[in-house]
Amino acid sequence: QDSTAACSFVIIEAFSRIKKMMPDDDPSHNAMSDLFDLDRVGVEILRAVGIFVALILCLFLLKLFVLERAFKIYRKEAELLFIGSMAYNFGVSALCQLVGFSPMAGAYFAGMSLAFLPTRSHIESKISSLKGFGMINFYFMLGISLHLDGASFQRLAPLSALVAALVAFVMPAVWVASTRAVSLRGRTRSYIGCVSNSMGEFSLIIQVLAFQAAIFNRDTQIVLVLASIWTMVITTVSQEYKQQIYRATGGWYTVDQSNAATVEQECHFVSEGHVILLGLNQMGKEMAECFREKGQDVAMIDLDPELCRSLRRVRAIYRAEEEPRTALSSRRASPRSAPLLPPRI
C-alpha cells in the first residue's frame, strides 16, 4: 500500500504540472506540439520525481538522526507527544508546499516515517481518535463538494456499477491467481481475495487529489466515488461471510504445500525460549517487532477460525475431587463460563 501511495502521488504531481503547462482552449492550437513543449514535459516529470526522491531521503535522514532522539523526549508526556507528532507532519507539509510539491503527499510520507519509530504504538494511541475524526470530516466535505443530481446519477450509475464489478470480482481473481503462483495456502489466498475487492478511503483521497489537479473531470469523479461506495458495501458483506465463501470455493484454492524444505524447517524448529503470539495480524506483528528489538525470538501462530469456533463450544466437566473451590477459579478453568459454584465447606 505504501508503494502504491508513493507511485500515485508522483503520478498526480507530474500530471498536475503538465496540466498547468497547457494553455486555455484556443482554436489556433490544433496539434499536440502546439499545446506544450515535449522537452518541458520531460523536465517537469523529472522534477516531480526528483523532489519525491529528495523528500524520501530527507525523511530517512531525519528519522535516523533526529526523530528517534526527539520522540524519546516527547514520549514522557502524552500532550507533548501529540503536539510533536502534529507539528512534524504540518512542518513537512508546509515545506513541500514551499518547494512546489503536494503538501498532502508530504504529510502522508511524514506520517509514514513516524510509523518506523520505536514509539509508534504510543503515537498511534494518541492519534487514532484524531485520524477517525479527520476521516469523518473528509467524508463530510466530499459529500458537500460532490454535486450529484438525479440526471447525473441515472447517466453515470451503470458505468460506476461496471467499475465496481471489475474491482469487486475481477480484482480478487487476479489476486488469487497471483498468490497461487507463489504457493500461498488456500485459506490465505481466499481471505486476500475477500479484502482486495474494495476501493477504500485511500482511493477516495487519490480521486480528490486528481480532481483538484484537473486530471479528472466531474463525471469521472462521480463514477469513481459511486464505484467506491458499491465496493465498500460488497467488501463488508464478503468480510462477514469470508469463511462461507472459502468453503463454497474451496476447490479453487486447494494446493499441496508439502515440500522437503518446509518439512525440514518445521522439524528443526525449536519453540523453547520463543515468545508465542497467537494471531497473525497487524497488532501481533507490532508486538513481535517490539520483542525482536529486545533480541528475543518470536513465533507467531495463525489460528484456524474453525479451531477457535470449536474451542468456544468446550464445556469443562469436573469430578467431585477436581471441582474448583471458588466461582472465580471455575470461570478461569473453563473456556466458557461454567455455572457458578458455591465455595466448598
CSV table of C-alpha atoms in Angstrom, one decimal:
chain,number,residue,atom,x,y,z
A,1,GLN,CA,0.0,0.0,0.0
A,2,ASP,CA,2.8,2.4,0.8
A,3,SER,CA,4.5,1.8,-2.6
A,4,THR,CA,1.1,2.3,-4.3
A,5,ALA,CA,0.7,5.6,-2.4
A,6,ALA,CA,4.2,6.7,-3.5
A,7,CYS,CA,3.5,6.0,-7.2
A,8,SER,CA,0.1,7.6,-7.0
A,9,PHE,CA,1.3,10.9,-5.5
A,10,VAL,CA,4.2,11.1,-8.0
A,11,ILE,CA,1.9,10.5,-11.0
A,12,ILE,CA,-0.7,13.0,-9.8
A,13,GLU,CA,2.1,15.6,-9.2
A,14,ALA,CA,3.5,15.0,-12.7
A,15,PHE,CA,0.1,15.3,-14.4
A,16,SER,CA,-0.8,18.4,-12.5
A,17,ARG,CA,2.5,20.1,-13.6
A,18,ILE,CA,1.7,19.1,-17.2
A,19,LYS,CA,-1.8,20.4,-16.9
A,20,LYS,CA,-0.5,23.8,-15.7
A,21,MET,CA,1.7,24.0,-18.8
A,22,MET,CA,-1.3,23.6,-21.2
A,23,PRO,CA,-2.8,26.9,-22.4
A,24,ASP,CA,-6.5,27.6,-22.4
A,25,ASP,CA,-8.7,26.2,-25.2
A,26,ASP,CA,-7.8,28.1,-28.3
A,27,PRO,CA,-8.9,27.2,-31.9
A,28,SER,CA,-5.4,28.2,-33.1
A,29,HIS,CA,-3.8,25.3,-31.2
A,30,ASN,CA,-4.6,22.2,-33.2
A,31,ALA,CA,-1.6,19.9,-32.7
A,32,MET,CA,-0.3,18.4,-29.5
A,33,SER,CA,3.1,20.0,-30.2
A,34,ASP,CA,1.4,23.4,-30.1
A,35,LEU,CA,-0.1,22.8,-26.7
A,36,PHE,CA,3.1,22.4,-24.8
A,37,ASP,CA,6.8,21.7,-25.4
A,38,LEU,CA,7.5,18.0,-25.0
A,39,ASP,CA,11.0,18.8,-23.7
A,40,ARG,CA,9.4,20.8,-20.9
A,41,VAL,CA,7.1,17.9,-20.1
A,42,GLY,CA,10.1,15.6,-19.5
A,43,VAL,CA,11.8,18.2,-17.3
A,44,GLU,CA,8.6,18.7,-15.2
A,45,ILE,CA,8.2,14.9,-14.7
A,46,LEU,CA,11.9,14.5,-13.8
A,47,ARG,CA,11.5,17.5,-11.4
A,48,ALA,CA,8.5,15.8,-9.7
A,49,VAL,CA,10.4,12.5,-9.3
A,50,GLY,CA,13.5,14.4,-8.1
A,51,ILE,CA,11.5,16.2,-5.4
A,52,PHE,CA,9.9,13.0,-4.3
A,53,VAL,CA,13.3,11.2,-4.0
A,54,ALA,CA,14.7,14.2,-2.1
A,55,LEU,CA,11.7,14.2,0.2
A,56,ILE,CA,12.2,10.5,1.0
A,57,LEU,CA,15.9,10.9,1.5
A,58,CYS,CA,15.4,13.9,3.9
A,59,LEU,CA,12.7,12.0,5.9
A,60,PHE,CA,15.0,9.0,6.2
A,61,LEU,CA,17.9,11.1,7.5
A,62,LEU,CA,15.6,12.8,9.9
A,63,LYS,CA,14.3,9.5,11.2
A,64,LEU,CA,17.9,8.2,11.5
A,65,PHE,CA,19.5,11.2,13.3
A,66,VAL,CA,16.7,13.4,14.8
A,67,LEU,CA,13.3,11.8,15.2
A,68,GLU,CA,14.3,8.8,17.4
A,69,ARG,CA,16.1,11.1,19.9
A,70,ALA,CA,13.3,13.8,19.8
A,71,PHE,CA,10.5,11.3,20.4
A,72,LYS,CA,12.3,9.7,23.3
A,73,ILE,CA,11.8,13.1,25.0
A,74,TYR,CA,8.3,13.6,23.7
A,75,ARG,CA,7.0,10.2,24.9
A,76,LYS,CA,7.5,11.3,28.5
A,77,GLU,CA,4.3,13.4,28.3
A,78,ALA,CA,1.2,12.4,26.2
A,79,GLU,CA,0.4,16.1,25.3
A,80,LEU,CA,4.0,16.7,24.2
A,81,LEU,CA,3.9,13.5,22.1
A,82,PHE,CA,0.7,14.6,20.4
A,83,ILE,CA,2.0,18.2,19.7
A,84,GLY,CA,5.3,16.9,18.4
A,85,SER,CA,3.7,14.5,16.0
A,86,MET,CA,1.3,17.1,14.6
A,87,ALA,CA,4.0,19.8,14.4
A,88,TYR,CA,6.3,17.4,12.5
A,89,ASN,CA,3.6,16.4,10.0
A,90,PHE,CA,2.4,20.0,9.4
A,91,GLY,CA,6.0,21.2,9.1
A,92,VAL,CA,6.9,18.7,6.4
A,93,SER,CA,3.6,19.6,4.6
A,94,ALA,CA,4.5,23.3,4.7
A,95,LEU,CA,8.0,22.7,3.3
A,96,CYS,CA,6.5,20.6,0.5
A,97,GLN,CA,4.2,23.5,-0.3
A,98,LEU,CA,7.1,25.9,-0.3
A,99,VAL,CA,9.1,23.8,-2.9
A,100,GLY,CA,6.1,23.2,-5.1
A,101,PHE,CA,5.3,19.6,-4.1
A,102,SER,CA,2.0,18.3,-3.0
A,103,PRO,CA,1.5,19.2,0.8
A,104,MET,CA,-0.8,16.2,1.2
A,105,ALA,CA,1.9,13.9,-0.1
A,106,GLY,CA,4.4,15.4,2.3
A,107,ALA,CA,2.1,14.9,5.3
A,108,TYR,CA,1.4,11.3,4.2
A,109,PHE,CA,5.1,10.4,4.0
A,110,ALA,CA,5.9,12.3,7.2
A,111,GLY,CA,3.3,10.2,9.0
A,112,MET,CA,4.7,7.0,7.4
A,113,SER,CA,8.2,7.9,8.7
A,114,LEU,CA,6.8,8.1,12.2
A,115,ALA,CA,5.5,4.5,11.8
A,116,PHE,CA,9.1,3.2,11.8
A,117,LEU,CA,9.9,4.7,15.2
A,118,PRO,CA,10.0,2.5,18.3
A,119,THR,CA,7.4,4.8,19.9
A,120,ARG,CA,4.9,4.3,17.1
A,121,SER,CA,2.5,2.4,19.5
A,122,HIS,CA,2.4,5.5,21.8
A,123,ILE,CA,1.8,7.8,18.8
A,124,GLU,CA,-1.0,5.6,17.4
A,125,SER,CA,-2.8,5.6,20.8
A,126,LYS,CA,-2.8,9.4,20.7
A,127,ILE,CA,-3.5,10.0,17.0
A,128,SER,CA,-6.0,7.2,16.3
A,129,SER,CA,-9.0,9.2,17.5
A,130,LEU,CA,-7.8,12.2,15.6
A,131,LYS,CA,-7.5,10.1,12.5
A,132,GLY,CA,-11.1,8.8,12.8
A,133,PHE,CA,-12.3,12.4,13.3
A,134,GLY,CA,-10.3,13.5,10.2
A,135,MET,CA,-11.8,10.8,8.0
A,136,ILE,CA,-15.3,11.7,9.2
A,137,ASN,CA,-14.6,15.3,8.2
A,138,PHE,CA,-13.2,14.2,4.9
A,139,TYR,CA,-16.3,12.2,4.0
A,140,PHE,CA,-18.5,15.1,5.1
A,141,MET,CA,-16.6,17.6,2.9
A,142,LEU,CA,-16.5,15.1,0.0
A,143,GLY,CA,-20.3,14.9,0.2
A,144,ILE,CA,-20.6,18.6,0.1
A,145,SER,CA,-18.3,19.2,-2.8
A,146,LEU,CA,-19.7,16.3,-4.9
A,147,HIS,CA,-22.6,17.8,-6.9
A,148,LEU,CA,-24.8,14.8,-7.9
A,149,ASP,CA,-28.3,15.2,-9.2
A,150,GLY,CA,-30.9,12.7,-10.5
A,151,ALA,CA,-30.0,13.1,-14.1
A,152,SER,CA,-26.2,12.6,-13.5
A,153,PHE,CA,-26.9,9.6,-11.3
A,154,GLN,CA,-29.1,7.9,-13.9
A,155,ARG,CA,-26.5,8.6,-16.6
A,156,LEU,CA,-23.4,7.5,-14.6
A,157,ALA,CA,-24.7,4.8,-12.3
A,158,PRO,CA,-24.4,2.0,-14.9
A,159,LEU,CA,-20.7,2.9,-15.6
A,160,SER,CA,-20.0,3.1,-11.9
A,161,ALA,CA,-21.6,-0.4,-11.3
A,162,LEU,CA,-19.3,-1.8,-14.1
A,163,VAL,CA,-16.2,-0.3,-12.4
A,164,ALA,CA,-17.4,-1.7,-9.1
A,165,ALA,CA,-17.9,-5.1,-10.6
A,166,LEU,CA,-14.4,-5.1,-12.1
A,167,VAL,CA,-12.9,-4.2,-8.7
A,168,ALA,CA,-15.1,-6.5,-6.6
A,169,PHE,CA,-14.9,-9.6,-8.7
A,170,VAL,CA,-12.1,-9.4,-11.3
A,171,MET,CA,-9.5,-8.0,-8.9
A,172,PRO,CA,-9.9,-10.8,-6.3
A,173,ALA,CA,-9.5,-13.4,-9.1
A,174,VAL,CA,-6.3,-11.7,-10.2
A,175,TRP,CA,-5.0,-11.7,-6.6
A,176,VAL,CA,-5.9,-15.4,-6.2
A,177,ALA,CA,-4.1,-16.3,-9.4
A,178,SER,CA,-1.0,-14.2,-8.3
A,179,THR,CA,-0.8,-15.7,-4.9
A,180,ARG,CA,-1.3,-19.2,-6.3
A,181,ALA,CA,1.9,-18.6,-8.3
A,182,VAL,CA,3.8,-18.1,-5.1
A,183,SER,CA,2.2,-21.1,-3.4
A,184,LEU,CA,0.3,-19.4,-0.6
A,185,ARG,CA,-2.1,-21.5,1.3
A,186,GLY,CA,-5.7,-21.8,0.1
A,187,ARG,CA,-7.3,-20.1,3.1
A,188,THR,CA,-4.8,-17.2,2.9
A,189,ARG,CA,-5.5,-16.7,-0.8
A,190,SER,CA,-9.2,-16.8,-0.2
A,191,TYR,CA,-9.0,-14.2,2.6
A,192,ILE,CA,-6.7,-12.0,0.5
A,193,GLY,CA,-9.4,-12.1,-2.3
A,194,CYS,CA,-12.1,-11.1,0.2
A,195,VAL,CA,-10.1,-8.0,1.4
A,196,SER,CA,-8.8,-6.8,-2.0
A,197,ASN,CA,-12.2,-6.1,-3.6
A,198,SER,CA,-12.8,-2.6,-2.3
A,199,MET,CA,-11.9,1.0,-3.2
A,200,GLY,CA,-11.4,2.4,0.2
A,201,GLU,CA,-10.6,5.7,1.8
A,202,PHE,CA,-7.1,5.9,0.2
A,203,SER,CA,-8.7,5.6,-3.2
A,204,LEU,CA,-11.1,8.4,-2.4
A,205,ILE,CA,-8.2,10.6,-1.3
A,206,ILE,CA,-6.4,10.0,-4.6
A,207,GLN,CA,-9.6,10.7,-6.5
A,208,VAL,CA,-10.0,14.1,-4.8
A,209,LEU,CA,-6.3,15.0,-5.4
A,210,ALA,CA,-6.7,14.1,-9.1
A,211,PHE,CA,-9.9,16.1,-9.4
A,212,GLN,CA,-8.3,19.2,-7.7
A,213,ALA,CA,-5.4,18.9,-10.1
A,214,ALA,CA,-7.9,18.9,-13.0
A,215,ILE,CA,-6.8,15.4,-14.1
A,216,PHE,CA,-10.3,14.0,-13.6
A,217,ASN,CA,-13.4,15.8,-14.7
A,218,ARG,CA,-16.6,16.0,-12.7
A,219,ASP,CA,-18.2,12.9,-14.4
A,220,THR,CA,-15.1,10.8,-13.8
A,221,GLN,CA,-15.0,11.7,-10.1
A,222,ILE,CA,-18.7,10.9,-9.7
A,223,VAL,CA,-18.2,7.5,-11.3
A,224,LEU,CA,-15.3,6.6,-9.1
A,225,VAL,CA,-16.9,7.8,-5.9
A,226,LEU,CA,-20.1,5.8,-6.7
A,227,ALA,CA,-17.9,2.7,-7.5
A,228,SER,CA,-16.1,3.2,-4.2
A,229,ILE,CA,-19.4,3.2,-2.3
A,230,TRP,CA,-20.6,0.0,-4.1
A,231,THR,CA,-17.3,-1.8,-3.4
A,232,MET,CA,-17.4,-0.8,0.3
A,233,VAL,CA,-20.8,-2.4,0.6
A,234,ILE,CA,-19.6,-5.6,-1.2
A,235,THR,CA,-16.4,-5.9,0.8
A,236,THR,CA,-18.4,-5.5,4.1
A,237,VAL,CA,-20.6,-8.5,3.1
A,238,SER,CA,-17.6,-10.6,1.9
A,239,GLN,CA,-15.8,-9.9,5.2
A,240,GLU,CA,-18.8,-11.1,7.2
A,241,TYR,CA,-19.1,-14.3,5.2
A,242,LYS,CA,-15.5,-14.9,4.2
A,243,GLN,CA,-15.4,-18.4,5.8
A,244,GLN,CA,-18.5,-19.4,3.9
A,245,ILE,CA,-17.0,-18.1,0.7
A,246,TYR,CA,-13.9,-20.1,1.3
A,247,ARG,CA,-15.9,-23.3,1.9
A,248,ALA,CA,-18.0,-22.7,-1.2
A,249,THR,CA,-14.9,-22.1,-3.4
A,250,GLY,CA,-12.6,-24.4,-1.5
A,251,GLY,CA,-11.8,-26.5,-4.6
A,252,TRP,CA,-10.3,-23.4,-6.3
A,253,TYR,CA,-7.8,-22.9,-3.6
A,254,THR,CA,-6.6,-26.5,-2.9
A,255,VAL,CA,-2.8,-26.7,-3.4
A,256,ASP,CA,-0.2,-29.1,-2.0
A,257,GLN,CA,2.0,-27.2,0.3
A,258,SER,CA,4.2,-30.0,1.4
A,259,ASN,CA,7.8,-29.9,0.2
A,260,ALA,CA,11.2,-31.0,1.5
A,261,ALA,CA,12.3,-27.5,2.6
A,262,THR,CA,9.1,-26.8,4.6
A,263,VAL,CA,9.1,-30.2,6.3
A,264,GLU,CA,12.8,-29.9,7.2
A,265,GLN,CA,12.3,-26.3,8.6
A,266,GLU,CA,9.3,-27.5,10.7
A,267,CYS,CA,11.3,-30.4,12.1
A,268,HIS,CA,14.3,-28.3,13.2
A,269,PHE,CA,12.1,-25.5,14.7
A,270,VAL,CA,12.7,-25.3,18.5
A,271,SER,CA,10.0,-23.4,20.4
A,272,GLU,CA,11.9,-23.3,23.6
A,273,GLY,CA,12.8,-19.7,24.5
A,274,HIS,CA,10.4,-18.2,22.0
A,275,VAL,CA,7.7,-15.7,22.7
A,276,ILE,CA,4.5,-17.3,21.4
A,277,LEU,CA,1.9,-14.9,19.9
A,278,LEU,CA,-1.5,-16.3,18.9
A,279,GLY,CA,-2.9,-14.5,15.9
A,280,LEU,CA,-1.2,-13.3,12.8
A,281,ASN,CA,-2.5,-9.7,12.5
A,282,GLN,CA,-1.2,-6.2,12.4
A,283,MET,CA,-1.2,-5.8,16.2
A,284,GLY,CA,0.6,-9.1,16.6
A,285,LYS,CA,3.3,-8.1,14.1
A,286,GLU,CA,3.9,-4.8,16.0
A,287,MET,CA,4.2,-6.8,19.3
A,288,ALA,CA,6.6,-9.2,17.6
A,289,GLU,CA,8.8,-6.3,16.3
A,290,CYS,CA,9.0,-5.0,19.9
A,291,PHE,CA,10.2,-8.3,21.2
A,292,ARG,CA,12.6,-8.7,18.3
A,293,GLU,CA,14.1,-5.3,19.1
A,294,LYS,CA,14.9,-6.7,22.5
A,295,GLY,CA,16.7,-9.6,21.0
A,296,GLN,CA,14.0,-12.2,21.8
A,297,ASP,CA,12.8,-14.9,19.4
A,298,VAL,CA,9.2,-14.8,18.4
A,299,ALA,CA,6.9,-17.4,17.0
A,300,MET,CA,3.5,-16.2,15.6
A,301,ILE,CA,0.7,-18.8,15.2
A,302,ASP,CA,-2.1,-18.1,12.7
A,303,LEU,CA,-5.1,-19.6,14.5
A,304,ASP,CA,-7.6,-21.5,12.4
A,305,PRO,CA,-11.1,-20.0,12.8
A,306,GLU,CA,-12.6,-23.5,12.8
A,307,LEU,CA,-10.4,-24.4,15.8
A,308,CYS,CA,-11.4,-21.3,17.6
A,309,ARG,CA,-15.1,-22.0,16.9
A,310,SER,CA,-14.7,-25.5,18.3
A,311,LEU,CA,-13.0,-24.3,21.5
A,312,ARG,CA,-15.8,-21.9,22.2
A,313,ARG,CA,-18.2,-24.8,22.5
A,314,VAL,CA,-16.0,-26.7,25.0
A,315,ARG,CA,-17.5,-27.0,28.4
A,316,ALA,CA,-15.5,-28.2,31.4
A,317,ILE,CA,-16.9,-31.1,33.4
A,318,TYR,CA,-15.2,-31.8,36.8
A,319,ARG,CA,-15.3,-34.8,39.0
A,320,ALA,CA,-16.1,-34.3,42.7
A,321,GLU,CA,-12.5,-34.2,43.8
A,322,GLU,CA,-11.4,-31.9,41.0
A,323,GLU,CA,-14.2,-29.5,41.3
A,324,PRO,CA,-12.9,-25.9,41.6
A,325,ARG,CA,-13.2,-24.4,45.1
A,326,THR,CA,-14.5,-21.0,44.0
A,327,ALA,CA,-16.6,-19.5,41.3
A,328,LEU,CA,-13.6,-17.4,40.1
A,329,SER,CA,-11.4,-20.5,39.6
A,330,SER,CA,-14.3,-22.2,37.9
A,331,ARG,CA,-14.6,-19.4,35.4
A,332,ARG,CA,-10.8,-19.4,34.8
A,333,ALA,CA,-10.7,-23.1,34.2
A,334,SER,CA,-13.4,-23.3,31.6
A,335,PRO,CA,-13.2,-21.7,28.1
A,336,ARG,CA,-16.9,-20.9,28.6
A,337,SER,CA,-18.4,-19.6,31.8
A,338,ALA,CA,-19.4,-22.6,33.8
A,339,PRO,CA,-22.2,-22.4,36.3
A,340,LEU,CA,-21.2,-20.5,39.3
A,341,LEU,CA,-20.4,-23.0,42.1
A,342,PRO,CA,-20.6,-22.1,45.8
A,343,PRO,CA,-17.4,-22.5,47.7
A,344,ARG,CA,-17.0,-25.8,49.3
A,345,ILE,CA,-17.0,-26.0,53.1
